[in-house]
Tab-separated table of C-alpha atoms and ligand atoms in Angstrom:
chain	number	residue	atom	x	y	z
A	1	UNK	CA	-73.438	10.502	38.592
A	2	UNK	CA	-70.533	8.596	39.671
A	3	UNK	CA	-71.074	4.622	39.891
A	4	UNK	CA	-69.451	3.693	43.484
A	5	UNK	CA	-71.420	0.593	43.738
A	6	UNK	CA	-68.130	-1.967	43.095
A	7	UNK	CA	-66.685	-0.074	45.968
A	8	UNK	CA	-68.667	-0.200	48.913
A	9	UNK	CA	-65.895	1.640	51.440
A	10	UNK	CA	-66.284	4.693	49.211
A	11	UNK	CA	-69.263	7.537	49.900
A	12	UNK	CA	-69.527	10.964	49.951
A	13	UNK	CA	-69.823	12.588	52.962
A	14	UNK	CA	-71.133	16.564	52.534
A	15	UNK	CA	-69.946	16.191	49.479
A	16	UNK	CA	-66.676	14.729	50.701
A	17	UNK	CA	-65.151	11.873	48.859
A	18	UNK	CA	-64.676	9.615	51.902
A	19	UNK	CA	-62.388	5.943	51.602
A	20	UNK	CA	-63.846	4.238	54.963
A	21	UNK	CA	-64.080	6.949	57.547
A	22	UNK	CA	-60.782	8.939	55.763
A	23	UNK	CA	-61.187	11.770	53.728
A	24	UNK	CA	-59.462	11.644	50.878
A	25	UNK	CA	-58.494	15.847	50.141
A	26	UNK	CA	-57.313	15.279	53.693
A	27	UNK	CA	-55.228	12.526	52.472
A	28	UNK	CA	-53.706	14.349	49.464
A	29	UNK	CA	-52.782	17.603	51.777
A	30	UNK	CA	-51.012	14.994	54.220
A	31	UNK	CA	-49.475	12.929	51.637
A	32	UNK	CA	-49.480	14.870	48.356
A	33	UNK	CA	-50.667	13.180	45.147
A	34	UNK	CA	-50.303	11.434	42.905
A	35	UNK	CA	-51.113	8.697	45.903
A	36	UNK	CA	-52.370	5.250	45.908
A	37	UNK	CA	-54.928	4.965	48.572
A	38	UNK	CA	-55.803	1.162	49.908
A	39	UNK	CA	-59.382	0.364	52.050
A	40	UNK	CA	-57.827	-2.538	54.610
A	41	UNK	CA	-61.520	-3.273	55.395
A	42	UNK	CA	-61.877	-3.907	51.598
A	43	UNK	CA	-58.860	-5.802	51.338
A	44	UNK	CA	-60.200	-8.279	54.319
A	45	UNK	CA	-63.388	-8.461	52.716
A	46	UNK	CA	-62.486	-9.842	49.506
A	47	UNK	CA	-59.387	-12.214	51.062
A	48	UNK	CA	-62.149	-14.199	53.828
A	49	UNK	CA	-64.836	-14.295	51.054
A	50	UNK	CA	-62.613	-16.570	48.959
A	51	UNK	CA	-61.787	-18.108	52.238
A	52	UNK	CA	-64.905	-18.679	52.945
A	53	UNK	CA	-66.428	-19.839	49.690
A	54	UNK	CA	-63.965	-22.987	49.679
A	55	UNK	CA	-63.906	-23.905	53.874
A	56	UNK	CA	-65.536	-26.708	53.542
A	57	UNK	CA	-62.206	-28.039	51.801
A	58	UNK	CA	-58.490	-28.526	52.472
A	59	UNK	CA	-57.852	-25.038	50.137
A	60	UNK	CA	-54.604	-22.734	50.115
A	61	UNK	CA	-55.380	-19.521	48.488
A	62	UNK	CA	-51.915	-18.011	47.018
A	63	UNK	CA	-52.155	-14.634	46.287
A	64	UNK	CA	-50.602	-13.299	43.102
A	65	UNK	CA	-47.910	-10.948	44.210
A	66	UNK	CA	-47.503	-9.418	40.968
A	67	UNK	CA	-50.864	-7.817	41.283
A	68	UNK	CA	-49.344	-5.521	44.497
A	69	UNK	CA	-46.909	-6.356	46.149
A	70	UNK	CA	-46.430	-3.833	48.487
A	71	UNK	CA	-44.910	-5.339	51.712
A	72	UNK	CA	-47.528	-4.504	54.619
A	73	UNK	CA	-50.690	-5.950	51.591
A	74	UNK	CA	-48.575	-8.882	51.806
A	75	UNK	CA	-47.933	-9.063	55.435
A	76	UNK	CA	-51.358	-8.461	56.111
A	77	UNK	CA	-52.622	-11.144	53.776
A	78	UNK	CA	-49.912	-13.472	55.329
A	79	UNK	CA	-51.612	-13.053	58.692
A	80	UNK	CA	-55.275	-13.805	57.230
A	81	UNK	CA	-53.778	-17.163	56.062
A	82	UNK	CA	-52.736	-16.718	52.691
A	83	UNK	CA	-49.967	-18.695	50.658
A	84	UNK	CA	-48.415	-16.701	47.444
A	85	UNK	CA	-47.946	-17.131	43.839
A	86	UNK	CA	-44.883	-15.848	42.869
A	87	UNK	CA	-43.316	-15.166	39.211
A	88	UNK	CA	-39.554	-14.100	40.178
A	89	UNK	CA	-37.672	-14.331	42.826
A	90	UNK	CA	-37.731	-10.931	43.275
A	91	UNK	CA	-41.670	-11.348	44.731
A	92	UNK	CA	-40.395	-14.301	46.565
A	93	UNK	CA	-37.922	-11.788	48.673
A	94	UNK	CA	-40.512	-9.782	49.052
A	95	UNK	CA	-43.175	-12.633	50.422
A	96	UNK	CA	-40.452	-13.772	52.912
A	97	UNK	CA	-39.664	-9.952	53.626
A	98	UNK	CA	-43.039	-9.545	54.346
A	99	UNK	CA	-43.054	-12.453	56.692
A	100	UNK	CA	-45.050	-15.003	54.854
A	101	UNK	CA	-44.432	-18.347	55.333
A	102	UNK	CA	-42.100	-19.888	51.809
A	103	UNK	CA	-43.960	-23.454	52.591
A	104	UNK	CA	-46.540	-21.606	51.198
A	105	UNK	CA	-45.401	-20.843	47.814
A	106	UNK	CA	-46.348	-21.779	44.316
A	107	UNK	CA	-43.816	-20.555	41.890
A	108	UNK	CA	-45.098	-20.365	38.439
A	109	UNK	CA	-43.710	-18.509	34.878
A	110	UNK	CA	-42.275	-19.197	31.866
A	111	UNK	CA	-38.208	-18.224	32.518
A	112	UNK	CA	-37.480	-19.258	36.065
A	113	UNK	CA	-33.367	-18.728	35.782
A	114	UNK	CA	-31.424	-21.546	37.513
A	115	UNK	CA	-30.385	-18.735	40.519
A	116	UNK	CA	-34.364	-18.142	41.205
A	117	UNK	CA	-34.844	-22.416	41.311
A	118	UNK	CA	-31.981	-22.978	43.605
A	119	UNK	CA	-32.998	-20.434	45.728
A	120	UNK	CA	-36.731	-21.226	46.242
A	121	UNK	CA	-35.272	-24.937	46.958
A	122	UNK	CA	-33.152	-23.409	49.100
A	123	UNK	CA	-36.180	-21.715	50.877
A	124	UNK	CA	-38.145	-24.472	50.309
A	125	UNK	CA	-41.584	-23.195	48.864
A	126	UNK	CA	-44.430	-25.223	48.560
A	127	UNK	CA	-44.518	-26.372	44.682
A	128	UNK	CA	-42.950	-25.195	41.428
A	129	UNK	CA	-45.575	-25.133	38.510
A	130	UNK	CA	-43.613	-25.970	35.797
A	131	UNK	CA	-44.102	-24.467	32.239
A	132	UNK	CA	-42.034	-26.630	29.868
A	133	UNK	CA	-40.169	-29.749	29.668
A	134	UNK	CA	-36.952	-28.057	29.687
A	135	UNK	CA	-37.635	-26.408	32.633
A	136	UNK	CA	-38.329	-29.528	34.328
A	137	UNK	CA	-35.011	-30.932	33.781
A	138	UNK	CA	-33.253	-27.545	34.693
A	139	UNK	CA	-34.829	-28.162	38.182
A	140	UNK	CA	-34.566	-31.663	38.334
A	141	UNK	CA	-30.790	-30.941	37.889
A	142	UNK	CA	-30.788	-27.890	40.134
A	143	UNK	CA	-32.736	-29.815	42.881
A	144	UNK	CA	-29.821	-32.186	42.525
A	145	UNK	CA	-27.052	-30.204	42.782
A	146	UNK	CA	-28.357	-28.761	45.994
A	147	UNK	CA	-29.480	-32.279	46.998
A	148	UNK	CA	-32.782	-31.794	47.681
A	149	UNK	CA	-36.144	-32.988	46.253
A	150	UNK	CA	-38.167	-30.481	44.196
A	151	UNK	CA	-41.888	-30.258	44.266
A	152	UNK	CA	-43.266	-29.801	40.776
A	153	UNK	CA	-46.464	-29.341	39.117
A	154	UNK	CA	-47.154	-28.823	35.762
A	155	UNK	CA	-49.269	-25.810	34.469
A	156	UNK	CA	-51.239	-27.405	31.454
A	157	UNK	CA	-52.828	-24.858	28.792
A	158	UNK	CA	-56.591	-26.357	28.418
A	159	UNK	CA	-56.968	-24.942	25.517
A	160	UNK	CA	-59.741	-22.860	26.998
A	161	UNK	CA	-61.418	-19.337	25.763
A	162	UNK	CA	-61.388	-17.282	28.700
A	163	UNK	CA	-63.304	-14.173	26.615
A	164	UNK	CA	-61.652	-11.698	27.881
A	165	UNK	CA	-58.698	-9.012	26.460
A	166	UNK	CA	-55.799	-10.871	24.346
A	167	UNK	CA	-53.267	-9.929	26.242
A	168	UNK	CA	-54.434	-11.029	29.392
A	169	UNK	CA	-55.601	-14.318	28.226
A	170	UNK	CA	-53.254	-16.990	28.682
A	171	UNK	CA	-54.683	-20.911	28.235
A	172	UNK	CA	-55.171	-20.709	24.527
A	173	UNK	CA	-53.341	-23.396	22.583
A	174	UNK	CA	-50.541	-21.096	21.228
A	175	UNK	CA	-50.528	-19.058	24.458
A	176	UNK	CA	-46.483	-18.827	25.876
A	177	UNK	CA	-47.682	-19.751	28.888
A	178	UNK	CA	-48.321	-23.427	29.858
A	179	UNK	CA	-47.588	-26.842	28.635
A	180	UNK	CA	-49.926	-28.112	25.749
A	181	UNK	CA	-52.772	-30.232	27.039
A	182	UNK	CA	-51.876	-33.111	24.493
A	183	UNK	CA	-48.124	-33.398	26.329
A	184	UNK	CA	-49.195	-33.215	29.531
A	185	UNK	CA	-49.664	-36.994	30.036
A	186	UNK	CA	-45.990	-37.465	28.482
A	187	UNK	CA	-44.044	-34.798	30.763
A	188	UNK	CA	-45.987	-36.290	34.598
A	189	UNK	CA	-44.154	-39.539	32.740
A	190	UNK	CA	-40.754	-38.054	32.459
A	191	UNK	CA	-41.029	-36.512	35.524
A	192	UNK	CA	-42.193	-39.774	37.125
A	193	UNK	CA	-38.292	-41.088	35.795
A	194	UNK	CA	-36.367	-38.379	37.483
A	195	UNK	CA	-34.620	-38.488	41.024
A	196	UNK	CA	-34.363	-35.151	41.872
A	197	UNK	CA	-38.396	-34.137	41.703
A	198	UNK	CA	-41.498	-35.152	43.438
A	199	UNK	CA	-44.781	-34.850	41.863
A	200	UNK	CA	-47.429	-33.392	43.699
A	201	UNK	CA	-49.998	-31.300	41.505
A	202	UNK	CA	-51.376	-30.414	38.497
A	203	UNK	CA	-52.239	-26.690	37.474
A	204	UNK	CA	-53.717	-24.052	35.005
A	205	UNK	CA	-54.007	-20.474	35.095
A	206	UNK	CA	-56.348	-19.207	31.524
A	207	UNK	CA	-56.480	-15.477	31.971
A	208	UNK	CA	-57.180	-12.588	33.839
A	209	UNK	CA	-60.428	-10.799	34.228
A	210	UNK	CA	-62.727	-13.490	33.298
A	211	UNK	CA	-66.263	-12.503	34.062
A	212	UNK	CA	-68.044	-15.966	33.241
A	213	UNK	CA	-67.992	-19.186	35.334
A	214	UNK	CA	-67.682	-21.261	31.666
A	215	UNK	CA	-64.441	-20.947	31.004
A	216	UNK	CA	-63.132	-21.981	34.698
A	217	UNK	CA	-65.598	-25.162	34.993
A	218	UNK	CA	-64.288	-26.378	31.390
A	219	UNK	CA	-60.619	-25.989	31.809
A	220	UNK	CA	-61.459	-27.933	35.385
A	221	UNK	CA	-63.709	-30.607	33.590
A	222	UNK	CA	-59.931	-30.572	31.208
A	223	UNK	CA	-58.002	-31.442	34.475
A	224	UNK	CA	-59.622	-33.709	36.412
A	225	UNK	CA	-59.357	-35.768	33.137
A	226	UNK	CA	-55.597	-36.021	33.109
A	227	UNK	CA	-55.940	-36.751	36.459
A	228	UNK	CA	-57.990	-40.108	35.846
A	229	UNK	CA	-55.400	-40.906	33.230
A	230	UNK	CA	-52.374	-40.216	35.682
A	231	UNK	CA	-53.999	-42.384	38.265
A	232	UNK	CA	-54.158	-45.395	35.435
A	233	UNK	CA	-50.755	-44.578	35.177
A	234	UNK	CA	-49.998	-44.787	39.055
A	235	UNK	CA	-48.881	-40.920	39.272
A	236	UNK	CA	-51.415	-39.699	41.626
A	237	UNK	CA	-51.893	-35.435	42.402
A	238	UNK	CA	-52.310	-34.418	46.204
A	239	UNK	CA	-53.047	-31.045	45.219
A	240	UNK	CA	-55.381	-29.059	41.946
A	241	UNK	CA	-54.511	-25.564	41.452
A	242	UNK	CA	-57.316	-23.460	39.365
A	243	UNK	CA	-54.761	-20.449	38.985
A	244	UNK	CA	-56.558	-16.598	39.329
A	245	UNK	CA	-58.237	-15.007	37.237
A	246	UNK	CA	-61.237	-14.164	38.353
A	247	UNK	CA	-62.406	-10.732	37.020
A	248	UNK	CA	-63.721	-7.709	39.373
A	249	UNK	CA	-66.391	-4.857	38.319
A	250	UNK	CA	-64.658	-1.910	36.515
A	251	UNK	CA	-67.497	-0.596	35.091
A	252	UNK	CA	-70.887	-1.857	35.233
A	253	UNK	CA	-69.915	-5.569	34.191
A	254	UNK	CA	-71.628	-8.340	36.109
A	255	UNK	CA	-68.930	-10.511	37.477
A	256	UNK	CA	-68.677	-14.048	38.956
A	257	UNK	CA	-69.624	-14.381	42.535
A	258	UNK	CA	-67.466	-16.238	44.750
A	259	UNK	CA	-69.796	-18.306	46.326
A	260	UNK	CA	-70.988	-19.692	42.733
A	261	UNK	CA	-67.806	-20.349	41.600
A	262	UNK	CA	-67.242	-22.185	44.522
A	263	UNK	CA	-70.380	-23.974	44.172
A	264	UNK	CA	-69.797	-25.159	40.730
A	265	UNK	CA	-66.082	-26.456	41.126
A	266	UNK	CA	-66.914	-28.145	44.290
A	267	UNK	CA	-69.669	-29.867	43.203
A	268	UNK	CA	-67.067	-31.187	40.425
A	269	UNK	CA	-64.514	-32.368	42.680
A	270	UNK	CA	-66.377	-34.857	44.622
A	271	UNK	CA	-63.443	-37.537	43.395
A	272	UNK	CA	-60.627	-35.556	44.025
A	273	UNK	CA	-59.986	-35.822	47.550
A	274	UNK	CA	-56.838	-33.902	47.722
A	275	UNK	CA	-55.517	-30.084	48.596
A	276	UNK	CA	-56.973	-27.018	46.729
A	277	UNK	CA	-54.847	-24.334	45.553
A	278	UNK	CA	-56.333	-20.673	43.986
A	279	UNK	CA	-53.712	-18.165	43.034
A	280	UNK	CA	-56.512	-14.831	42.960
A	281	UNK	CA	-54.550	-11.526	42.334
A	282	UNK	CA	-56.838	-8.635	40.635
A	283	UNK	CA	-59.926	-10.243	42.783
A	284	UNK	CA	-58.283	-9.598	46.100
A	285	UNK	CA	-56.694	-6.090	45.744
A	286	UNK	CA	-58.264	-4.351	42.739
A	287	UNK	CA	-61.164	-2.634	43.802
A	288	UNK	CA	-59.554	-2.826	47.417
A	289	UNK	CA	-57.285	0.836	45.919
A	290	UNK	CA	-57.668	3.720	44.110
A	291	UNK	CA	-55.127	6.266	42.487
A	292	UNK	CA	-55.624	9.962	44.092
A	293	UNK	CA	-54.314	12.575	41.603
A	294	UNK	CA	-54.603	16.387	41.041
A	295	UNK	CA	-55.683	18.542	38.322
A	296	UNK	CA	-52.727	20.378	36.770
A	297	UNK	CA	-54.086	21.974	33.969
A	298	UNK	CA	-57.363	22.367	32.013
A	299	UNK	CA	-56.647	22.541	27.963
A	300	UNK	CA	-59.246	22.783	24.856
A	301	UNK	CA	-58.183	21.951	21.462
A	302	UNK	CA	-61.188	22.535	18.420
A	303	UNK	CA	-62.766	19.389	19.042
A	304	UNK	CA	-61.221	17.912	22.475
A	305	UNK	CA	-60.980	19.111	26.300
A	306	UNK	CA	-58.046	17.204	27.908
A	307	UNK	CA	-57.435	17.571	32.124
A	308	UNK	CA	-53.797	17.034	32.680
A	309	UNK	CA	-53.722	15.381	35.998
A	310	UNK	CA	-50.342	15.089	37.709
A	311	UNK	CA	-50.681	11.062	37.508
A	312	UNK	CA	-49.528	9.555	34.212
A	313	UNK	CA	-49.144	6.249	32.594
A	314	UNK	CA	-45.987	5.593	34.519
A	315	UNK	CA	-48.477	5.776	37.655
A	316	UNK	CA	-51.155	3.713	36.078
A	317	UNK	CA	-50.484	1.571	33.073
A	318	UNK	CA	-53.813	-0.075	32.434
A	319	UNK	CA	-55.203	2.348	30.037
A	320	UNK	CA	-52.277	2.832	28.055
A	321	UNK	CA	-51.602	-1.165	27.417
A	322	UNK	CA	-54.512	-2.687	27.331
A	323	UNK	CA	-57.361	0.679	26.694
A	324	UNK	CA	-58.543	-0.484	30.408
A	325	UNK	CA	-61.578	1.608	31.483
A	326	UNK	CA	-61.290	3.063	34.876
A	327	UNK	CA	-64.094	5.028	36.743
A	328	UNK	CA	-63.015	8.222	37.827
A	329	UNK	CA	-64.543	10.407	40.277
A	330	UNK	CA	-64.164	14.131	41.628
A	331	UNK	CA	-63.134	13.975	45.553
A	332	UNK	CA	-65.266	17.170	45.715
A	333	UNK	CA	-69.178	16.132	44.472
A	334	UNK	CA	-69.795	18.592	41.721
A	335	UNK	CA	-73.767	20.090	41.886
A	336	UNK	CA	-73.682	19.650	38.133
A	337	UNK	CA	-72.633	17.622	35.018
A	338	UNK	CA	-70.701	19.526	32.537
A	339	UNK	CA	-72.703	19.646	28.575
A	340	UNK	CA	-68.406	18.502	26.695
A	341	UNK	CA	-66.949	15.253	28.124
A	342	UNK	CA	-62.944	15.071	28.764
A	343	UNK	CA	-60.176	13.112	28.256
A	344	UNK	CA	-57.613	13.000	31.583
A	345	UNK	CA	-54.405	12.795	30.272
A	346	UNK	CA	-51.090	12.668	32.413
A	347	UNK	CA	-47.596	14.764	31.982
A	348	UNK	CA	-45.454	12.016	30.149
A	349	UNK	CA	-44.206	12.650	26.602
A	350	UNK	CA	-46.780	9.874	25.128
A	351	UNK	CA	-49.688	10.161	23.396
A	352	UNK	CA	-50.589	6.927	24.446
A	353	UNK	CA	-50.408	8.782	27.939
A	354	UNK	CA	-54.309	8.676	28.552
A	355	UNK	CA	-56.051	7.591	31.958
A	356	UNK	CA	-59.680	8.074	30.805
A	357	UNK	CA	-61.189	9.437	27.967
A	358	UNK	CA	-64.741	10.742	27.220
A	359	UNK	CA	-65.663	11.445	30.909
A	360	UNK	CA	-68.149	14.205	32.089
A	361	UNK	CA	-66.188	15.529	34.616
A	362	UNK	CA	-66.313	19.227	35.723
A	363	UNK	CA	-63.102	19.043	36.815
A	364	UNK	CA	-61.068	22.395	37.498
A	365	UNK	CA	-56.981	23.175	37.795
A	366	UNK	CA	-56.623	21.626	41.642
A	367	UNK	CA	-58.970	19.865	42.141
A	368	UNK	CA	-58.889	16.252	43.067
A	369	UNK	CA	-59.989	12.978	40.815
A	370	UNK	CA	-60.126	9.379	42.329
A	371	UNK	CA	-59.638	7.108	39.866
A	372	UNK	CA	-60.886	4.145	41.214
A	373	UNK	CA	-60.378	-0.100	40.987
A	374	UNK	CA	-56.243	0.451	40.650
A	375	UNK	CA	-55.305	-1.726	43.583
A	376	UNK	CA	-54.177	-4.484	41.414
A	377	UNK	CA	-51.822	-3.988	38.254
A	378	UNK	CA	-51.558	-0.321	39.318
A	379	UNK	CA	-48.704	0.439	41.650
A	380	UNK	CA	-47.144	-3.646	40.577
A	381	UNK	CA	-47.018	-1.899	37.148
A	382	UNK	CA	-44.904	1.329	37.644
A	383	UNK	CA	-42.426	2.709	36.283
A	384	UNK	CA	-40.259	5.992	36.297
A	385	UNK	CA	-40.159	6.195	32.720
A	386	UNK	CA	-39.789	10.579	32.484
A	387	UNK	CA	-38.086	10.247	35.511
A	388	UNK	CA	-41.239	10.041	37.773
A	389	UNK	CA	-40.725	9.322	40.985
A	390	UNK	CA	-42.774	6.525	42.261
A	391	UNK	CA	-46.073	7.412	43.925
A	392	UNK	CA	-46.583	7.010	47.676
A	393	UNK	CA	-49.217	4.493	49.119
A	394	UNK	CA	-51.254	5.162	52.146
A	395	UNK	CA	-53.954	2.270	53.885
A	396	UNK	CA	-56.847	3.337	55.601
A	397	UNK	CA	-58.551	1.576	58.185
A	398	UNK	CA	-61.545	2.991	59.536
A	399	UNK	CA	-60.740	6.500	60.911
A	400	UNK	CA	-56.882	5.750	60.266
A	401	UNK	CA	-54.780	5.917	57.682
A	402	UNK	CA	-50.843	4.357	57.303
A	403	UNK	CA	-48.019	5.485	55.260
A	404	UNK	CA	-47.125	1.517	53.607
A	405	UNK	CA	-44.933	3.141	50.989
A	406	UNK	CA	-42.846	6.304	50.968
A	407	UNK	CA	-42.617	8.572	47.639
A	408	UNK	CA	-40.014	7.828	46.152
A	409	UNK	CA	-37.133	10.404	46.358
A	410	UNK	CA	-35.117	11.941	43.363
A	411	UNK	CA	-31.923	10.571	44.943
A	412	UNK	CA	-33.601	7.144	45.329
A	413	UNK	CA	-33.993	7.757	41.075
A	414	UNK	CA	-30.644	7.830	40.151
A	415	UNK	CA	-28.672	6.570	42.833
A	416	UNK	CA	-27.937	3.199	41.153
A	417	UNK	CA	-26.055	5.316	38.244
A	418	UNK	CA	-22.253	5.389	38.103
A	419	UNK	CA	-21.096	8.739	36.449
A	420	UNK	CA	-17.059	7.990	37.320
A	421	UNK	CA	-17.225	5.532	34.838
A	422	UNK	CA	-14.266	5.785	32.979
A	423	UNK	CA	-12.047	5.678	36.665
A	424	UNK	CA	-13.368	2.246	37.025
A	425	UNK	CA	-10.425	-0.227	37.576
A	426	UNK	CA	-11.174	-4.203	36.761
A	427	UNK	CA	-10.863	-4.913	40.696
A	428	UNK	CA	-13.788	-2.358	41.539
A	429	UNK	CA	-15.913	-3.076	38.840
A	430	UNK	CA	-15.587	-6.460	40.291
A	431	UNK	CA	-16.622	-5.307	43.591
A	432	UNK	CA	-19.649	-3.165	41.697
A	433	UNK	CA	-21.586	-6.147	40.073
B	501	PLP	C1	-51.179	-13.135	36.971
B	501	PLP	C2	-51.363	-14.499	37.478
B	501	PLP	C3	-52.315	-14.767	38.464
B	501	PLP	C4	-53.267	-13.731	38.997
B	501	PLP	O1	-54.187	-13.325	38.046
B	501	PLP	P1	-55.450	-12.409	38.469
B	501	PLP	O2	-56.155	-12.183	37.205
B	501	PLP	O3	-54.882	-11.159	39.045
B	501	PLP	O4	-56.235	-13.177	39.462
B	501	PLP	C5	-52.392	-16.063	38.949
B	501	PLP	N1	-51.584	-17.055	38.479
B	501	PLP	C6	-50.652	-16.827	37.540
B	501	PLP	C7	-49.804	-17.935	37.066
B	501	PLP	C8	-50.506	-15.538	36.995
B	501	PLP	O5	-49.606	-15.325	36.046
């Protein structure tokens, strides 16, 4: 039978798949499929039990937009408190769209372009964690052509294992991301000779999806070592950020619980008296959504059974990159398990187009499959690759449910395109860029 135990605002009610008190076929007649169904109450839930695991302390928890960033997750999440962690400006128009607060900000990736520094100075967010030494003299410059003062921080690599898939793992020594730990001490002194910069933390981000404390408390233990050798050096850090990463259930994996991993950095942070910064994506919106899709088509080949579904990788991405496993779930309770497993495949040209494979589903053309722990990385991760339009998202809240993104239209798809290309004069393709 289906697992639901990661996702507590999910039962079956006669036989009803039910998100809170909202049933989802009812959904999918309202809204159509495929559709990306949120649980607010879930959403809450996991936001105020990070809150709550660090209250004893000065903490800022900065949501990673690039998990979801649909404007009324963010707004919400603005209004329960949260700061952001942003990797374009792009997600910082949407955080101020959205209404949250740009003194809240921690800007972090590799290629920040000289228009996305000037205008989060401009803005004025919270900190930049910096991610090489030539990006700290881009902003030092930038800061000073806009005459301003630049937060910074620098996101060190610990060097740390984080166990968990390759591509998602990002504090390894040779890892893009980050500064090497051994020139860490050498950039907070560079920095320390610029004008245009202020130094005010110290950061790390190691992966995503970690399921053990280990790796977390050791890149920490890492840290709060460079920070006893800044302090010799008279550069003292008002604020430690830990970065996300922390990994949800998918499956049937045990996963850290907050209130641990609160417990064991806190009890190492006793000497650091300053502000606390977490940058949580997947933990605070992925098992908080769920992708609703429809059976198309039922197919046997000699030694497979596929269900096309109308959802595809475009919709969902997970599988296809990194072979993510997904529970799926009929919306209808079936009174039996078929004897064949199936793979549930979607309607792009790929073969790499696969949702879940080997599940015993007895799913028939029309009927309804939940495929469940896709609010983070699912709808962030779209695409319209076959000319898909994007799907629409819908929140429920108790017996409620909210339209929080539209599907997208076909003339939304192309309307971008210029066809009267060759009519094009040099004063309107001015105008056009
Ligand atoms: C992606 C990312 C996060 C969020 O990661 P999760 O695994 O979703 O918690 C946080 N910080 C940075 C710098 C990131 O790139």
């Amino acid at each position: 039978m289906a697992n639901l135990t990661p996702f507590p605002e999910l039962s079956y009610r006669h036989n009803e798949l039910f998100l809170e008190e909202v049933s989802l076929s009812q959904l999918a007649k309202l809204y159509g499929t495929p559709l990306y169904v949120y649980s607010y109450s879930a959403l809450v839930k996991a936001f105020s039990e990070f809150q709550n695991a660090f209250k004893e302390r000065d903490t800022l928890i900065c949501y990673a937009v690039k998990a979801n960033g649909n404007l009324s997750l963010l707004r919400e999440l603005a209004a329960l408190g949260a700061g952001f962690d942003i990797v374009s400006a792009g997600e910082l128009r949407r955080v101020i769209e959205a209404g949250g607060d740009a003194k809240k900000v921690v800007f972090s990736g590799v290629g920040k372009s000289q228009e996305e520094i000037k205008y989060a100075l401009e803005v004025g967010i919270f900190c930049f964690n910096i991610e090489s030494e030539e990006e700290l003299f881009r902003i030092n410059q930038c800061a000073q052509d806009l005459i301003k003062k630049a937060p910074i921080s620098f996101r060190v690599n610990p060097d740390v294992d984080p166990k968990t898939h390759p591509y998602i793992s990002t504090g390894l020594k040779n890892s893009k991301f980050g500064v090497p730990f051994s020139t860490a001490i050498d950039l907070y002194r560079k920095a320390n000779q610029l004008s245009h910069v202020l130094i005010q933390g110290i950061d790390c981000h190691i992966g995503s999806q970690i399921t053990e404390l280990s790796p977390f408390i050791e890149a920490l233990e890492r840290i709060l070592g460079l920070i006893a050798q800044l302090k010799e050096l008279g550069i003292s850090i008002s604020h430690l950020d830990l970065g996300g990463g922390i990994g949800i259930t998918y499956k049937d994996e045990s996963t850290i619980a907050l209130n641990d991993y609160a417990n064991e950095l806190l009890k190492r942070l006793h000497h650091f008296p300053g502000k606390l910064i977490f940058e949580p994506g997947r933990r605070i919106v992925g098992n908080s959504g769920l992708l609703l899709t429809k059976v198309e088509y039922l197919k046997e080949s000699p030694d497979h059974r596929f269900a096309i579904v109308d959802a595809a990788m475009n919709d969902l991405v997970r599988p296809s990159l990194y072979d993510a496993w997904h529970e799926v779930v009929e919306v209808t309770q079936p009174s039996s398990i078929p004897s064949r497993p199936l793979d549930i495949v979607g309607p792009v040209c790929e073969t790499g187009d696969i949702l879940a494979t080997n599940r015993y589903l007895m799913a028939q053309s029309n009927d309804l499959l939940a495929i469940l722990s896709t609010g983070a990385y699912g709808s962030s991760m779209s695409s319209n690759y076959n000319a898909r339009p994007k799907a629409a998202e819908v929140l429920v809240y108790n017996k409620d449910h909210y339209l929080i993104g539209r599907r997208e239209s076909f003339t939304e798809l192309t309307q971008r395109e210029l066809t009267d290309f060759f009519n094009q004069t040099s004063l309107t393709k001015n105008k056009l860029i």
